[in-house]
Coordinates of C-alpha atoms in Angstrom, one line a residue:
M87 CA -0.2 0.0 -0.1
K88 CA 2.6 2.2 1.1
G89 CA 4.3 1.5 -2.5
Y90 CA 1.4 2.4 -4.0
K91 CA 1.0 5.4 -2.4
Q92 CA 4.7 6.5 -3.4
A93 CA 4.3 5.5 -6.9
L94 CA 0.9 7.7 -7.1
K95 CA 2.9 10.6 -5.8
H96 CA 5.5 10.7 -8.3
T97 CA 3.6 9.9 -11.4
V98 CA 1.3 12.9 -9.9
N99 CA 4.3 15.2 -9.5
I100 CA 5.8 14.0 -13.0
L101 CA 2.2 14.9 -14.6
A102 CA 2.2 18.2 -12.6
A103 CA 5.2 19.2 -14.4
V104 CA 4.4 18.1 -17.8
L105 CA 1.0 19.8 -17.3
S106 CA 2.4 23.2 -16.3
G107 CA 5.0 22.8 -19.4
A108 CA 2.5 22.5 -21.8
I109 CA 0.1 25.4 -20.3
A110 CA 3.3 27.6 -20.8
F111 CA 3.7 26.4 -24.6
L112 CA 0.1 26.7 -25.2
F113 CA -0.5 30.2 -24.3
I114 CA 2.8 31.3 -25.6
A115 CA 2.0 29.6 -29.2
Y116 CA -1.6 31.0 -29.2
G117 CA 0.2 34.3 -28.6
L118 CA 2.6 34.0 -31.3
A119 CA -0.1 32.8 -34.0
Y120 CA -1.7 36.2 -33.6
K121 CA 1.6 37.4 -35.4
S122 CA 0.8 41.1 -34.4
L123 CA 4.2 41.9 -35.2
P124 CA 6.2 42.0 -38.2
F125 CA 9.0 40.5 -35.9
I126 CA 6.6 37.6 -35.1
D127 CA 5.3 37.2 -38.6
K128 CA 8.5 36.9 -39.8
H129 CA 10.3 34.5 -37.2
F130 CA 7.2 32.5 -36.3
I131 CA 8.5 29.0 -37.0
T132 CA 11.7 29.7 -35.1
L133 CA 10.2 31.0 -32.3
I134 CA 7.5 28.3 -32.1
S135 CA 10.7 26.0 -32.2
V136 CA 12.8 27.9 -30.0
S137 CA 9.7 27.8 -27.3
A138 CA 9.0 24.3 -27.7
S139 CA 12.5 23.2 -27.1
F140 CA 12.9 25.3 -24.3
I141 CA 9.9 24.1 -22.3
G142 CA 10.5 20.6 -23.5
A143 CA 14.0 20.7 -22.2
L144 CA 12.7 21.9 -18.8
V145 CA 10.2 19.2 -18.6
I146 CA 13.0 16.4 -19.3
A147 CA 15.4 17.9 -17.0
F148 CA 12.4 17.9 -14.2
I149 CA 12.1 14.1 -14.7
V150 CA 15.6 13.4 -14.7
F151 CA 16.6 15.4 -11.6
Y152 CA 13.5 14.3 -9.8
V153 CA 14.5 10.6 -10.6
L154 CA 17.9 11.6 -9.3
N155 CA 15.9 12.9 -6.1
K156 CA 17.8 16.1 -6.3
Q157 CA 15.2 17.8 -4.8
A158 CA 16.6 21.8 -5.0
I159 CA 17.3 21.4 -8.7
H160 CA 13.6 19.7 -9.5
R161 CA 11.6 22.3 -7.1
L162 CA 13.3 25.0 -8.9
I163 CA 12.6 24.1 -12.3
I164 CA 8.9 23.9 -11.1
C165 CA 9.0 27.3 -10.3
V166 CA 10.4 28.6 -13.5
L167 CA 7.6 26.4 -15.1
V168 CA 4.7 28.1 -13.1
F169 CA 6.5 31.6 -13.8
L170 CA 6.4 30.6 -17.8
D171 CA 2.8 29.8 -17.0
I172 CA 2.3 33.2 -16.0
C173 CA 4.4 34.6 -18.9
G174 CA 2.7 32.9 -21.2
I175 CA -1.1 34.0 -20.1
V176 CA 0.5 37.8 -19.8
F177 CA 2.0 37.2 -23.8
F178 CA -1.0 35.6 -24.8
T179 CA -3.5 38.5 -23.2
I180 CA -1.5 41.4 -24.8
C181 CA -1.5 39.6 -28.2
A182 CA -5.2 38.8 -28.2
T183 CA -5.9 42.4 -26.9
G184 CA -3.8 43.8 -29.4
I185 CA -2.1 45.8 -26.9
I186 CA 1.2 44.5 -28.3
T187 CA 0.7 46.4 -31.6
K188 CA 0.7 49.7 -29.0
I189 CA 3.8 48.8 -27.7
N190 CA 6.4 48.3 -30.4
S191 CA 9.0 51.0 -29.1
I192 CA 10.1 51.7 -25.6
Q193 CA 8.6 54.9 -26.1
A194 CA 5.2 53.9 -27.2
L195 CA 5.0 51.3 -24.1
R196 CA 6.1 54.2 -21.8
D197 CA 3.1 56.2 -23.4
Y198 CA 0.8 53.7 -22.5
I199 CA 1.8 53.0 -19.1
A200 CA 1.5 56.7 -18.8
E201 CA -2.2 56.2 -19.8
F202 CA -2.9 54.1 -16.5
G203 CA -1.5 56.7 -14.3
N204 CA -0.8 56.3 -10.5
M205 CA -2.5 52.6 -11.1
A206 CA 0.8 51.7 -13.1
V207 CA 3.3 52.7 -10.5
F208 CA 1.1 50.8 -8.0
L209 CA 1.3 47.6 -9.8
F210 CA 4.8 47.9 -10.8
I211 CA 5.7 48.4 -6.8
L212 CA 2.9 45.2 -5.7
F213 CA 4.9 43.1 -8.5
C214 CA 8.4 43.8 -7.0
F215 CA 7.1 43.3 -3.4
L216 CA 5.7 39.7 -4.6
Q217 CA 8.7 39.2 -6.7
V218 CA 10.2 38.8 -3.6
I219 CA 7.9 36.5 -1.5
V220 CA 6.0 34.3 -4.0
L221 CA 7.5 35.0 -7.8
P222 CA 10.4 33.3 -8.7
V223 CA 11.9 36.1 -10.4
P224 CA 15.3 37.3 -9.4
G225 CA 15.1 41.5 -8.3
S226 CA 17.4 42.5 -11.5
V227 CA 14.7 41.1 -13.7
A228 CA 11.9 43.2 -12.2
V229 CA 14.3 46.1 -12.3
A230 CA 15.0 45.6 -16.0
A231 CA 11.6 45.7 -16.7
G232 CA 10.9 48.7 -14.6
V233 CA 13.3 50.5 -16.5
A234 CA 11.5 49.8 -19.9
L235 CA 8.5 50.8 -18.5
F236 CA 9.6 54.2 -16.3
G237 CA 13.0 55.1 -17.1
P238 CA 16.1 54.5 -14.8
L239 CA 15.3 56.7 -12.0
R240 CA 11.7 56.5 -11.3
C241 CA 12.2 52.5 -11.7
A242 CA 15.1 52.5 -8.8
I243 CA 12.6 54.2 -6.7
Y244 CA 9.6 52.3 -7.1
S245 CA 11.4 49.2 -7.2
F246 CA 13.3 49.9 -4.5
I247 CA 10.3 50.4 -2.5
G248 CA 8.8 47.0 -3.6
I249 CA 11.7 44.9 -2.9
V250 CA 12.6 46.3 0.3
S251 CA 9.2 46.2 1.8
G252 CA 8.8 42.7 0.4
S253 CA 12.3 41.6 1.7
I254 CA 11.1 42.6 5.1
V255 CA 8.1 40.6 5.2
A256 CA 9.7 37.6 3.9
F257 CA 12.4 38.1 6.4
A258 CA 9.6 38.2 9.2
I259 CA 8.0 34.8 7.4
G260 CA 11.2 33.1 7.4
R261 CA 11.7 34.0 11.2
W262 CA 8.6 32.7 12.5
V263 CA 7.3 30.0 10.0
G264 CA 10.1 29.9 7.3
Y265 CA 11.5 26.9 7.9
K266 CA 8.8 24.9 6.4
A267 CA 8.7 26.9 3.5
V268 CA 12.5 26.9 2.8
K269 CA 12.6 23.3 3.1
W270 CA 10.1 22.3 0.8
I271 CA 11.9 24.6 -2.0
V272 CA 15.5 23.5 -1.4
G273 CA 14.9 20.0 0.7
K274 CA 15.5 19.6 4.4
D275 CA 19.3 17.9 4.0
T276 CA 20.2 21.0 1.7
L277 CA 18.8 23.4 4.0
D278 CA 20.1 22.0 7.1
K279 CA 23.7 21.7 5.2
W280 CA 23.2 25.6 4.3
L281 CA 22.3 26.8 7.7
E282 CA 25.4 24.7 8.9
K283 CA 27.6 26.1 6.9
L284 CA 26.5 29.8 7.3
K285 CA 26.8 29.2 11.0
G286 CA 28.7 32.2 12.4
K287 CA 29.2 33.6 8.6
D288 CA 25.4 34.3 8.0
Y289 CA 26.0 38.3 8.1
L290 CA 29.0 38.3 5.6
I291 CA 27.6 35.6 3.0
L292 CA 24.3 36.8 2.8
S293 CA 24.9 40.3 2.7
V294 CA 27.4 39.5 -0.5
M295 CA 24.6 37.2 -1.9
F296 CA 22.0 40.3 -1.3
L297 CA 24.1 43.0 -3.1
L298 CA 24.8 40.9 -6.0
P299 CA 22.3 40.7 -8.5
M300 CA 20.7 37.6 -10.2
F301 CA 20.4 35.5 -6.7
P302 CA 16.5 34.5 -5.6
D303 CA 15.3 36.9 -3.3
D304 CA 12.8 35.2 -1.6
V305 CA 14.7 32.1 -0.6
L306 CA 17.8 34.4 0.8
C307 CA 15.0 36.2 2.9
F308 CA 13.6 33.0 4.1
I309 CA 17.2 31.9 4.7
A310 CA 18.0 35.1 6.4
G311 CA 15.3 34.6 8.7
L312 CA 16.5 31.4 9.7
S313 CA 19.7 32.5 10.5
S314 CA 21.0 34.3 13.7
M315 CA 20.8 37.6 11.6
S316 CA 19.5 40.0 14.0
W317 CA 16.6 42.4 12.6
P318 CA 18.4 45.6 13.1
Y319 CA 21.2 44.4 11.3
F320 CA 18.9 42.7 8.5
L321 CA 17.0 46.2 8.0
I322 CA 20.1 48.4 7.8
M323 CA 21.8 45.9 5.4
I324 CA 18.8 45.2 3.1
V325 CA 18.1 49.2 2.7
I326 CA 22.1 49.9 1.7
T327 CA 22.1 46.4 -0.4
R328 CA 18.9 46.8 -2.2
L329 CA 20.0 50.9 -2.4
I330 CA 23.2 49.8 -4.7
S331 CA 21.9 46.9 -6.4
V332 CA 18.8 48.8 -7.4
L333 CA 20.5 52.0 -8.8
T334 CA 23.4 50.1 -10.4
T335 CA 21.2 47.8 -11.9
S336 CA 18.6 50.4 -13.0
Y337 CA 21.5 52.6 -15.1
S338 CA 23.5 50.1 -15.9
F339 CA 20.7 48.3 -18.1
G340 CA 20.1 52.1 -19.5
L341 CA 23.8 52.5 -20.8
I342 CA 24.5 48.7 -21.5
P343 CA 22.6 47.9 -24.6
F344 CA 21.7 44.4 -25.6
N345 CA 21.3 45.0 -29.2
T346 CA 24.7 45.3 -29.8
W347 CA 27.9 42.8 -29.7
W348 CA 30.1 44.5 -27.5
G349 CA 26.8 45.0 -25.0
I350 CA 26.1 41.6 -25.2
L351 CA 29.8 40.9 -24.3
L352 CA 29.9 43.3 -21.5
W353 CA 26.5 41.7 -19.5
A354 CA 28.4 38.1 -20.0
I355 CA 31.5 39.3 -18.5
I356 CA 29.4 40.9 -16.0
A357 CA 27.6 37.7 -15.4
V358 CA 30.8 35.8 -14.8
V359 CA 32.5 38.6 -12.2
I360 CA 29.3 38.2 -10.1
V361 CA 29.6 34.5 -10.2
L362 CA 33.2 34.2 -9.8
A363 CA 33.0 37.2 -6.7
F364 CA 30.4 34.9 -5.1
W365 CA 32.4 31.7 -5.7
L366 CA 35.4 33.6 -4.3
V367 CA 33.2 34.6 -1.1
C368 CA 32.1 31.2 -0.5
K369 CA 35.3 29.3 -0.7
Y370 CA 37.4 31.9 1.3
S371 CA 34.2 33.0 3.6
D372 CA 36.3 31.4 6.7
K373 CA 39.5 33.8 5.9
I374 CA 37.5 36.7 5.2
D375 CA 35.5 36.5 7.9
K376 CA 38.7 36.0 10.3
F377 CA 40.2 39.1 8.7
I378 CA 37.1 41.5 9.4
K379 CA 37.1 40.1 12.9
E380 CA 40.5 40.9 13.7
K381 CA 40.2 44.2 11.9
L382 CA 37.6 45.2 14.4
K383 CA 39.2 43.8 17.3
L384 CA 42.3 46.2 16.2
K385 CA 39.7 49.1 16.1
K386 CA 38.7 48.3 19.7

């Protein structure tokens, strides 16, 4: 009986991933089928093929890592598939309603958003808030969208409000009920191992992770809440790191274009440097932590 329940559970989980992938692809495909823009009309077959290949690869990867019992990876893939479902529904909606034809340039998009007045600002702040707590989207992605909508300065202000407020709520959830939530996302063994690694060094490593873009804010805030980090330190750290990351990300997207070879190359270099910086901090965290503590003792 127990074996039957386990087999049923595995089957349901795999079918859920397949269904999620199918929903994402169908909405994207139906959105593309409207061929609302010349670019979509010209590259329709290519866009359909890329979408199907990418989503199919995600579903296959989920099944492989699920069978291998790599909880952190297959649950992350599920989060990505759910996010693609949301993106697919939004994309289908703007294509089906003809909105996409009104936003064929950045300025046209900003003019269209301006028609909604303060409601557009509220919705963007709400999105940034939810991005931290429930949506599997790195903060830098939300900021990139905000730059296109509002320009770098207004985007920095709005996203800062949403991300910081969401971070505070997520930290509170992590402090009070977050263990079960994070355990589901990354797995009990993985979570306990990371908490053990972070013990005594959580202030340093988590601060660096919050400062660097492309890390999942929701998990980081939950883990910060689970760590020994105090409320005063978290509040000061989150305001400073978010202010730095939001400002640099907002203006970087405006200064470094994605439509030139040198812009793409520069973004690739930045991504490599970020990953390398975090790897170095993790690898030499003991020495860095010891150095900082020694310096603080000398100052005292």
